[in-house]
Amino acid sequence: MEIILQTCVNALVASAFFALMAVGLVLIFGVMGIINFAHGELYMVGAYLVWYFYSSQGWPFLVAVLVASLIVTVIGLLMERTLFRPMRDNPLGGLINSIGLLFILQVLAVQVGGVGLMKNVPPAYRGSLDLLPGVAIGNQRLVALVIAAALLVCVWYFLTRTKVGWALRAVAQDRDAAALQGINIDRISMLAMGLGAGMAGMAGALIAPLARVEPYMGHGVIITAFIVTIVGGIGSLSGAVLAAVLYAFFHTFVTTYWNGTIATMMGLLIMLVVLIVKPTGIMGTRVSE
Amino acid sequence: MKPARLAVPALFALAVFMVALPFGLKLHQQDFMISLLVWVLVVSSYRLMALTGEYSLVHVVLMGAGAYSSALLAKLAGFSVWLAMPCGALVAAGLAAVLSFPLFRMSGFYFLIGSFAAGEAIRLSWTYFTVPFGGPKGIKLIPSPELTLPGLGPIAFYEPIPYYYLTLIVVGISLFVLYRLENSRVGLTMNAIHWRAPLAESVGVDTWRYRALAFVIASFFAGLAGALFCHYYGTANPVQFDVAAMVYVLIWVIVGGVSRFSGPIVGVVVLSVLNELFREAEQWRPLIYGCILIAVMLYLPDGLIGLPARIRDWIEARRGVAALPAGAEEPADFSSSKRH
């Protein structure tokens, strides 16, 4: 019983990270129609920046996280401007460009941090909080969970309650119609890309003390983000969040009780089944062309 | 376009060059040539798939399926390597035939992601099942083919030069088949599906069947390439056929240019030879590839194969401008098409 509850706690933390990654991916896809293959590498860059600012330079953890995600946001804005904007009518081209960027960022990470050397990021908050006897959540995880959840709530509020958020969703729904209403597509695209990249950077920055920081850490994350995005419905934000929670629980439980490789394999199969049976995902309504 | 009568001597010269080549090379360069030939077959078969307009991310995994099944048949089931290799290719084709049922319910993006998921699931199963796939370490000590010619004695296929010729013959025949296929009625139909799927359907073409056919044939040759690969290098493991390898294939195809048969071949040859020339910069390779890829996407959408036409256009445009007397009006055709 304690193991089950403990696994639930772990799954809850994982779902917040999955959701941060998946919502960013969905925003980018929704507005620009491009799947950002380099999303995992933005996450990796976020983790590296925290390693640099916090572990090497000794900045306070939260300041390092904030600066890291701001820098990743800027990278995202540059990506939109240089790589994705010229490819707006060519989804495959955008995807290829993001693969090119993925390679570049990985090599830069290897050059900056060295190969094989794991970057040690000590936890900023030691100790843990006992929820129940035998069920605990590390303070570092708790902080990460709270920040990630708060960020998700902010993004949700922004998208559903502000005018700019409405504009963004309008572009995702129908770009031409939105442009006819006087919405600046270029600016909205940059906004979506910056927001998506910033969320990926924030996820990487928060995970740095909890995971192995290495140049290829983005690979597993992008697979997870794909699974969550597809299962949730590729254009649906609420679907992405719901799928993130479901998949996090599924993956954590299968990993705990069976095997991590099996968990990922089953996740991929679930995604395949969703693609075949209901390509719009559990919450999606958008019909593919 | 080259005149057709130039093509035959050019191909003949290329063949002579390829036959003579290994004698001028060092040992590691001969190894490199064998793997280059194998990858030429992989990218050319990928192009057949791309003819129908679908880009898959499962191609290299199917190449691995060919390698794994050929290796297992030769090593565990005691098949002769000569029989194991075509069987490996058939297994890859069969796997593609099974996958075509779920995958071709999707198209475009969904197909891309779906094929990625299918490929990763297959690859992870190699990692997970130690029996018979050997887990993360894969299969080692895969036998090389044996052949005894009357009068010559046994041929040492574990040596690079004999294996190079074997690879050259197999890849040469495969390329010929792929080329003929592309220019056949079937190939033209595939092309029609790419550009005008609804029109092709309206005249009675079963698009699903042609897409699946292209996928199965392409996978057959990918599996053959995998079998050729593993019986020379002696190993097959999950890392050889991972997403990174798939992405390299995609890069070669796109950088070379997918619009012509020779495009992907030019891509893989140019990038691999460049890579071989700058061996000491191995760790920078992905970065250089990434930059080349982005540059080609942004500035050379037809790929390297479109470069001569670009240069010709550019020179003609320059000459056209230079030939004009100062202050004269530009000819109308330049201002409309060549100048921005």
XYZ file of C-alpha atoms in Angstrom:
629
model
C 0.000 0.000 0.000
C 2.770 2.408 0.887
C 4.581 1.540 -2.323
C 1.427 2.262 -4.317
C 0.967 5.642 -2.646
C 4.643 6.468 -3.053
C 4.431 5.563 -6.728
C 1.403 7.839 -7.050
C 3.415 10.710 -5.591
C 6.248 10.039 -8.029
C 3.788 9.840 -10.900
C 2.298 13.187 -9.898
C 5.718 14.845 -10.129
C 6.354 13.151 -13.471
C 2.995 14.274 -14.853
C 3.816 17.917 -14.169
C 7.002 17.598 -16.241
C 5.326 15.639 -19.024
C 2.607 18.295 -19.166
C 5.140 21.152 -19.343
C 6.831 19.501 -22.311
C 3.667 18.387 -24.084
C 1.761 21.669 -23.743
C 4.715 23.526 -25.266
C 4.857 21.066 -28.152
C 1.102 21.396 -28.723
C 1.271 25.206 -28.689
C 4.010 25.192 -31.309
C 2.239 22.625 -33.454
C -1.118 24.315 -33.121
C 0.064 27.740 -34.190
C 2.740 26.851 -36.733
C 1.841 23.337 -37.826
C 5.410 22.241 -37.127
C 6.514 19.442 -34.839
C 9.554 20.664 -33.006
C 11.929 17.705 -32.884
C 14.447 19.816 -30.968
C 12.046 20.227 -28.040
C 13.990 17.677 -25.979
C 17.182 19.587 -26.662
C 15.644 22.822 -25.368
C 14.949 20.879 -22.184
C 18.574 19.691 -22.176
C 19.845 23.257 -22.626
C 17.688 24.350 -19.670
C 19.306 21.677 -17.502
C 22.803 22.626 -18.649
C 22.204 26.303 -17.918
C 21.125 25.459 -14.371
C 24.225 23.333 -13.990
C 26.306 26.300 -15.137
C 24.630 29.094 -13.178
C 23.766 27.171 -10.030
C 26.486 24.520 -9.624
C 29.416 26.307 -11.215
C 28.652 29.960 -10.610
C 26.901 29.498 -7.285
C 23.787 31.531 -8.079
C 20.685 30.835 -5.967
C 18.736 27.889 -7.430
C 15.528 29.743 -8.238
C 17.363 32.618 -9.914
C 19.323 30.094 -11.985
C 16.086 28.357 -13.021
C 14.489 31.657 -14.024
C 17.491 32.845 -16.016
C 17.849 29.434 -17.668
C 14.269 29.363 -18.865
C 14.516 32.966 -20.087
C 17.594 32.111 -22.135
C 15.824 29.068 -23.605
C 12.874 31.335 -24.441
C 15.237 33.575 -26.404
C 16.590 30.509 -28.232
C 12.994 29.616 -29.070
C 12.314 33.097 -30.446
C 15.428 32.887 -32.615
C 14.305 29.464 -33.845
C 10.954 30.840 -34.921
C 12.522 33.756 -36.703
C 15.283 31.878 -38.557
C 14.190 28.235 -38.882
C 10.418 28.011 -38.749
C 9.118 31.210 -40.318
C 10.551 30.506 -43.793
C 9.036 27.007 -43.567
C 5.518 27.966 -42.623
C 3.895 26.339 -45.632
C 6.172 23.309 -45.439
C 5.657 21.285 -42.242
C 8.252 18.698 -43.221
C 10.802 21.453 -43.806
C 10.217 22.840 -40.319
C 10.660 19.385 -38.858
C 13.920 18.882 -40.790
C 15.226 22.253 -39.618
C 14.476 21.365 -36.016
C 16.396 18.100 -36.486
C 19.345 20.146 -37.762
C 19.160 22.333 -34.680
C 18.935 19.244 -32.462
C 22.324 18.075 -33.746
C 23.864 21.496 -33.299
C 22.684 21.838 -29.699
C 23.848 18.331 -28.795
C 27.349 18.936 -30.133
C 27.539 22.279 -28.342
C 26.523 20.576 -25.091
C 29.233 17.961 -25.582
C 31.794 20.674 -26.295
C 30.770 22.773 -23.307
C 30.404 19.989 -20.787
C 32.568 17.169 -22.128
C 31.476 13.678 -23.086
C 30.774 11.020 -20.511
C 31.214 13.422 -17.631
C 27.926 13.533 -15.830
C 27.139 16.987 -14.620
C 26.560 16.888 -10.910
C 23.871 19.303 -9.797
C 23.426 19.041 -6.026
C 19.863 19.404 -4.770
C 19.109 22.904 -3.532
C 16.530 21.728 -1.034
C 17.480 18.776 1.092
C 15.260 16.651 3.263
C 11.776 15.486 2.474
C 8.215 15.987 3.530
C 6.403 13.016 5.063
C 2.887 12.912 3.658
C 1.947 9.673 5.379
C 4.038 7.176 7.296
C 6.260 5.590 4.642
C 5.166 8.012 1.917
C 7.452 10.968 1.357
C 8.200 13.577 -1.257
C 11.673 15.069 -1.479
C 11.681 18.836 -0.954
C 13.476 19.328 -4.262
C 10.696 17.411 -6.046
C 8.041 19.324 -4.128
C 9.488 22.669 -5.238
C 9.719 21.448 -8.821
C 6.135 20.193 -8.725
C 4.772 23.434 -7.281
C 6.613 25.633 -9.785
C 5.664 23.448 -12.740
C 2.000 23.345 -11.693
C 1.966 27.105 -11.105
C 3.454 27.707 -14.549
C 0.829 25.459 -16.148
C -1.958 27.332 -14.374
C -0.500 30.647 -15.545
C -0.348 29.414 -19.140
C -3.913 28.134 -18.916
C -5.070 31.475 -17.526
C -3.186 33.335 -20.228
C -4.654 31.232 -23.018
C -8.261 31.260 -21.850
C -8.678 34.591 -20.097
C -6.580 37.154 -21.933
C -7.082 38.713 -25.320
C -3.654 37.713 -26.602
C -4.294 34.149 -25.445
C -7.551 34.151 -27.403
C -5.696 35.429 -30.443
C -3.196 32.617 -30.091
C -5.936 30.011 -29.927
C -7.673 31.620 -32.872
C -4.513 31.271 -34.958
C -4.257 27.636 -33.903
C -7.840 27.081 -35.018
C -7.647 28.769 -38.400
C -4.649 30.815 -39.404
C -6.162 32.543 -42.406
C -9.360 33.472 -40.631
C -7.346 34.811 -37.715
C -5.190 36.875 -40.060
C -8.346 38.328 -41.603
C -9.405 39.472 -38.151
C -6.228 41.528 -37.964
C -4.226 39.169 -35.803
C -0.503 39.400 -36.474
C 0.477 35.829 -37.321
C 4.214 36.478 -37.083
C 3.918 37.885 -33.610
C 1.629 35.087 -32.422
C 4.024 32.494 -33.849
C 6.901 34.034 -31.933
C 4.781 34.109 -28.819
C 3.870 30.431 -29.136
C 7.432 29.427 -29.850
C 8.809 31.508 -26.979
C 6.209 30.133 -24.599
C 6.790 26.538 -25.706
C 10.560 26.848 -25.523
C 10.396 28.604 -22.169
C 8.279 25.796 -20.728
C 10.699 23.171 -22.051
C 13.617 25.138 -20.636
C 11.843 25.469 -17.293
C 11.177 21.718 -17.192
C 14.835 20.986 -17.909
C 16.002 23.548 -15.375
C 13.791 22.115 -12.637
C 14.793 18.530 -13.394
C 18.553 19.246 -13.365
C 19.132 18.286 -9.708
C 16.873 15.225 -10.047
C 18.160 13.620 -13.256
C 21.334 12.823 -15.132
C 22.395 15.987 -16.931
C 24.020 14.859 -20.171
C 23.915 15.911 -23.847
C 21.478 13.186 -24.911
C 18.972 13.548 -22.072
C 16.457 15.069 -24.491
C 15.965 11.869 -26.442
C 13.820 9.974 -23.942
C 11.906 13.151 -23.166
C 10.926 13.858 -26.756
C 9.565 10.320 -27.143
C 7.484 10.826 -24.020
C 6.304 14.208 -25.245
C 5.288 12.710 -28.601
C 3.326 9.937 -26.927
C 1.538 12.405 -24.659
C 0.815 14.839 -27.497
C -0.571 12.192 -29.823
C -2.620 10.420 -27.170
C -4.017 13.746 -25.990
C -4.904 14.865 -29.482
C -2.291 16.786 -31.370
C -4.005 20.155 -31.293
C -5.608 19.924 -27.880
C -4.141 21.602 -24.792
C -6.484 20.058 -22.246
C -5.931 16.707 -23.948
C -2.185 17.119 -23.564
C -2.508 17.789 -19.835
C -4.903 14.895 -19.305
C -2.736 12.533 -21.352
C 0.351 13.716 -19.454
C -1.228 12.738 -16.150
C -2.515 9.407 -17.463
C 0.731 8.492 -19.145
C 2.837 9.566 -16.165
C 0.849 7.265 -13.885
C 0.977 4.446 -16.421
C 4.697 4.826 -17.050
C 5.676 5.218 -13.394
C 3.651 2.200 -12.314
C 4.910 -0.069 -15.093
C 8.481 1.077 -14.408
C 8.159 0.482 -10.685
C 6.502 -2.891 -10.918
C 8.024 -4.210 -14.136
C 10.614 -2.524 -16.323
C 11.341 0.900 -17.821
C 11.956 -0.371 -21.363
C 8.666 -2.253 -21.323
C 6.910 0.903 -20.106
C 8.218 2.975 -23.027
C 7.487 0.177 -25.486
C 3.896 -0.096 -24.285
C 3.571 3.685 -24.421
C 4.656 3.662 -28.072
C 2.170 0.898 -28.834
C -0.624 2.826 -27.125
C 0.296 5.835 -29.237
C 0.200 3.703 -32.363
C -3.216 2.357 -31.433
C -4.510 5.878 -30.804
C -3.119 6.988 -34.162
C -4.925 4.162 -35.893
C -8.223 4.178 -34.023
C -8.695 7.843 -33.229
C -5.985 10.011 -34.786
C -7.474 13.100 -33.171
C -6.589 11.761 -29.710
C -8.710 11.466 -26.605
C -9.655 15.139 -26.486
C -8.931 16.296 -30.010
C -11.625 17.425 -32.366
C -9.551 18.795 -35.179
C -9.802 16.761 -38.346
C -6.557 16.061 -40.161
C -6.405 17.200 -43.730
C 19.171 16.985 -68.767
C 22.000 14.983 -70.249
C 21.456 13.460 -73.695
C 20.744 9.772 -73.445
C 23.723 8.745 -75.569
C 26.122 10.305 -73.041
C 24.562 8.325 -70.203
C 25.753 4.894 -71.349
C 29.479 5.731 -71.622
C 29.249 7.685 -68.349
C 27.736 4.703 -66.555
C 30.346 2.431 -68.095
C 33.162 4.716 -66.917
C 31.626 4.770 -63.447
C 31.489 0.969 -63.410
C 35.150 0.677 -64.433
C 36.078 3.213 -61.781
C 34.142 1.336 -59.087
C 35.785 -1.969 -60.064
C 39.301 -0.517 -60.048
C 38.810 1.615 -56.949
C 39.631 -0.748 -54.042
C 43.187 -1.381 -55.244
C 44.156 2.237 -54.728
C 42.781 2.399 -51.190
C 44.002 1.686 -47.686
C 42.330 -0.954 -45.547
C 40.071 1.400 -43.583
C 39.108 3.143 -46.808
C 38.047 -0.192 -48.285
C 35.895 -0.716 -45.179
C 34.460 2.739 -45.739
C 33.628 1.955 -49.369
C 31.685 -1.155 -48.356
C 29.578 0.766 -45.862
C 29.120 3.604 -48.364
C 27.725 1.157 -50.938
C 25.362 -0.263 -48.332
C 24.099 3.212 -47.444
C 23.686 4.059 -51.134
C 21.259 1.146 -51.340
C 19.458 2.334 -48.184
C 18.935 5.895 -49.446
C 17.922 4.760 -52.934
C 15.318 2.398 -51.526
C 14.140 5.213 -49.247
C 13.554 7.326 -52.330
C 11.134 4.752 -53.745
C 9.110 5.230 -50.576
C 9.405 8.994 -50.870
C 8.055 8.816 -54.439
C 4.580 8.274 -53.044
C 5.037 11.392 -50.928
C 5.325 9.671 -47.550
C 8.390 10.066 -45.383
C 8.800 7.195 -42.950
C 11.028 6.980 -39.884
C 11.017 3.192 -39.767
C 13.315 2.531 -42.722
C 16.561 2.005 -40.795
C 14.784 -0.205 -38.270
C 13.613 -2.390 -41.160
C 17.187 -2.460 -42.399
C 18.041 -3.697 -38.907
C 15.283 -6.293 -39.152
C 16.980 -7.616 -42.295
C 20.336 -7.665 -40.519
C 18.987 -9.350 -37.394
C 17.028 -12.037 -39.213
C 19.844 -12.812 -41.643
C 22.326 -13.009 -38.766
C 20.065 -15.220 -36.664
C 19.247 -17.531 -39.571
C 22.934 -17.950 -40.394
C 24.111 -18.266 -36.817
C 21.380 -20.168 -34.994
C 19.372 -21.923 -37.696
C 22.457 -22.954 -39.629
C 21.347 -21.411 -42.931
C 23.959 -20.775 -45.567
C 24.719 -17.033 -45.637
C 23.753 -16.965 -49.319
C 20.271 -18.092 -48.348
C 20.119 -16.114 -45.102
C 20.655 -12.738 -46.803
C 17.641 -12.847 -49.158
C 15.601 -14.343 -46.307
C 16.578 -11.365 -44.151
C 15.393 -9.038 -46.912
C 12.128 -10.985 -47.168
C 11.597 -10.722 -43.401
C 12.029 -6.936 -43.634
C 9.545 -6.840 -46.527
C 7.104 -9.047 -44.594
C 7.374 -6.833 -41.529
C 6.683 -3.822 -43.747
C 3.654 -5.591 -45.220
C 2.263 -6.161 -41.712
C 3.055 -2.579 -40.666
C 1.418 -1.181 -43.786
C -2.034 -2.094 -42.453
C -1.923 0.195 -39.417
C 0.493 2.806 -40.830
C -1.256 3.569 -44.104
C -4.431 4.460 -42.320
C -2.522 7.684 -41.695
C -0.704 10.073 -43.965
C 1.655 13.005 -43.752
C 2.560 13.936 -40.219
C 0.598 11.188 -38.594
C 2.344 8.640 -40.779
C 5.720 10.103 -39.853
C 5.031 9.929 -36.139
C 3.305 6.540 -36.411
C 6.236 5.023 -38.284
C 8.560 6.503 -35.679
C 6.576 4.841 -32.884
C 6.483 1.498 -34.690
C 10.223 1.641 -35.327
C 11.106 2.519 -31.747
C 8.856 -0.261 -30.436
C 10.582 -2.815 -32.688
C 14.007 -1.541 -31.738
C 13.228 -1.576 -28.020
C 12.104 -5.193 -28.356
C 15.611 -6.048 -29.601
C 17.023 -4.341 -26.532
C 14.622 -6.036 -24.168
C 14.601 -9.644 -25.397
C 18.069 -11.035 -24.734
C 16.980 -14.338 -26.324
C 17.295 -14.379 -29.320
C 18.283 -10.761 -30.035
C 21.170 -10.487 -27.571
C 19.808 -7.433 -25.723
C 21.669 -4.096 -25.894
C 24.896 -5.803 -27.004
C 23.171 -7.376 -29.987
C 24.492 -10.289 -32.006
C 28.199 -10.809 -32.438
C 30.412 -13.117 -34.513
C 28.009 -13.261 -37.431
C 29.518 -15.618 -40.056
C 30.667 -14.274 -43.408
C 29.622 -15.973 -46.654
C 31.602 -18.898 -48.006
C 32.151 -19.701 -51.634
C 34.584 -22.119 -53.270
C 35.184 -21.543 -56.947
C 36.479 -24.451 -58.976
C 40.147 -23.827 -59.751
C 40.414 -20.769 -57.489
C 39.771 -22.316 -54.102
C 37.725 -20.684 -51.316
C 37.165 -16.926 -51.565
C 37.981 -15.019 -48.387
C 34.829 -12.910 -47.947
C 36.013 -11.703 -44.544
C 38.649 -9.708 -46.473
C 37.525 -6.256 -47.677
C 38.251 -6.574 -51.407
C 36.202 -9.726 -52.143
C 33.363 -8.437 -49.973
C 33.538 -5.081 -51.716
C 32.919 -6.798 -55.057
C 30.077 -8.825 -53.611
C 28.504 -5.632 -52.256
C 29.117 -3.816 -55.521
C 27.331 -6.540 -57.509
C 24.352 -6.778 -55.142
C 23.961 -2.997 -54.814
C 24.441 -2.521 -58.568
C 21.697 -5.003 -59.434
C 19.397 -3.551 -56.769
C 19.895 -0.007 -58.054
C 19.132 -1.169 -61.573
C 15.917 -2.820 -60.380
C 14.933 0.274 -58.382
C 15.643 2.526 -61.347
C 13.619 0.428 -63.759
C 10.813 0.192 -61.236
C 10.696 3.956 -60.850
C 10.379 4.476 -64.580
C 7.845 1.714 -65.016
C 4.092 2.136 -65.023
C 4.065 1.305 -61.301
C 6.646 3.966 -60.512
C 4.775 6.580 -62.523
C 1.591 5.700 -60.678
C 3.401 6.176 -57.366
C 4.532 9.592 -58.514
C 0.992 10.443 -59.530
C -0.219 9.515 -56.046
C 2.296 11.913 -54.556
C 1.225 14.914 -56.580
C -2.445 14.284 -57.354
C -3.805 11.637 -54.998
C -7.503 12.476 -55.494
C -7.089 12.570 -59.279
C -5.261 9.224 -59.262
C -8.063 7.784 -57.157
C -10.707 9.157 -59.462
C -9.207 7.234 -62.397
C -9.301 4.006 -60.425
C -5.873 3.818 -58.757
C -5.959 2.099 -55.381
C -3.656 4.553 -53.586
C -3.435 2.416 -50.457
C -2.120 -0.532 -52.441
C 0.509 1.475 -54.276
C 1.708 3.170 -51.107
C 1.968 -0.202 -49.375
C 3.715 -1.693 -52.415
C 6.338 1.061 -52.427
C 6.823 0.579 -48.693
C 7.255 -3.199 -48.980
C 9.681 -3.049 -51.921
C 11.711 -0.275 -50.294
C 11.866 -2.311 -47.096
C 13.007 -5.398 -49.001
C 16.053 -3.503 -50.277
C 16.648 -1.904 -46.894
C 16.644 -5.390 -45.347
C 19.058 -6.595 -48.031
C 21.350 -3.666 -47.210
C 21.167 -4.575 -43.523
C 22.077 -8.186 -44.286
C 25.042 -7.086 -46.418
C 26.129 -4.819 -43.609
C 26.020 -7.347 -40.770
C 27.753 -10.213 -42.576
C 30.779 -8.038 -43.209
C 31.096 -6.208 -39.900
C 30.012 -9.291 -37.953
C 27.711 -7.449 -35.523
C 24.112 -6.309 -35.322
C 22.972 -4.260 -32.344
C 20.114 -1.870 -31.549
C 22.328 1.226 -31.517
C 23.337 0.762 -35.177
C 19.725 1.172 -36.233
C 18.574 3.914 -33.859
C 16.877 7.238 -34.560
C 20.207 8.940 -35.157
C 20.976 6.537 -38.033
C 17.480 7.137 -39.425
C 17.997 10.873 -39.237
C 21.289 10.566 -41.107
C 19.482 8.716 -43.899
C 16.880 11.484 -43.984
C 19.656 14.091 -44.133
C 21.446 12.324 -46.986
C 18.225 12.041 -48.956
C 17.180 15.648 -48.415
C 20.609 17.225 -48.856
C 21.091 15.257 -52.075
C 17.643 16.138 -53.338
C 14.706 13.825 -53.639
C 13.472 14.964 -57.042
C 15.791 12.680 -59.055
C 17.027 9.118 -58.743
C 20.641 10.234 -58.412
C 19.863 12.847 -55.731
C 19.996 10.691 -52.582
C 23.077 8.881 -53.936
C 24.849 12.199 -54.481
C 23.833 13.207 -50.949
C 25.211 10.124 -49.241
C 28.412 10.070 -51.301
C 29.229 13.765 -50.885
C 28.497 13.925 -47.164
C 30.185 10.596 -46.357
C 33.321 11.428 -48.320
C 33.486 14.844 -46.648
C 33.082 13.078 -43.334
C 35.861 10.628 -44.222
C 38.194 13.458 -45.231
C 37.709 15.190 -41.893
C 37.968 12.145 -39.683
C 39.665 13.980 -36.835
C 36.616 16.256 -36.534
C 34.367 13.279 -35.777
C 32.823 14.902 -32.696
C 31.804 17.951 -34.726
C 30.108 15.818 -37.377
C 26.522 16.214 -36.138
C 26.973 19.978 -35.859
C 28.322 20.249 -39.400
C 25.529 17.996 -40.654
C 22.984 20.111 -38.813
C 24.298 23.310 -40.389
C 24.392 21.770 -43.879
C 20.874 20.438 -43.423
C 19.444 23.795 -42.380
C 21.352 25.638 -45.105
C 20.026 23.253 -47.766
C 16.462 23.509 -46.437
C 16.549 27.303 -46.454
C 18.568 28.089 -49.568
C 18.615 24.986 -51.796
C 15.200 23.330 -51.580
C 16.021 21.003 -54.517
C 19.118 19.710 -52.755
C 22.639 19.374 -54.151
C 21.198 17.871 -57.320
C 19.535 21.221 -58.010
C 22.801 23.116 -57.596
C 23.989 23.045 -61.255
C 20.658 24.431 -62.451
C 20.842 27.140 -59.801
C 24.351 28.120 -60.837
C 23.378 28.078 -64.511
C 20.411 30.323 -63.823
C 22.561 32.643 -61.798
C 25.269 32.885 -64.468
C 22.692 33.435 -67.195
C 21.056 36.137 -65.147
C 24.415 37.809 -64.578
C 25.366 37.557 -68.218
C 21.993 38.869 -69.240
C 22.473 41.924 -67.075
C 26.116 42.430 -68.093
C 25.341 42.169 -71.813
C 22.952 45.079 -71.581
C 24.284 48.472 -72.433
C 24.351 50.816 -69.484
C 21.029 52.451 -68.834
C 19.092 50.079 -71.082
C 15.873 48.486 -69.977
C 16.136 44.903 -68.809
C 14.503 42.301 -71.026
C 11.067 41.440 -69.756
C 11.716 37.739 -69.203
C 14.529 38.399 -66.728
C 12.585 40.820 -64.659
C 9.705 38.402 -64.388
C 11.378 35.079 -63.625
C 15.021 35.312 -62.702
C 15.250 38.530 -60.730
C 13.603 39.324 -57.483
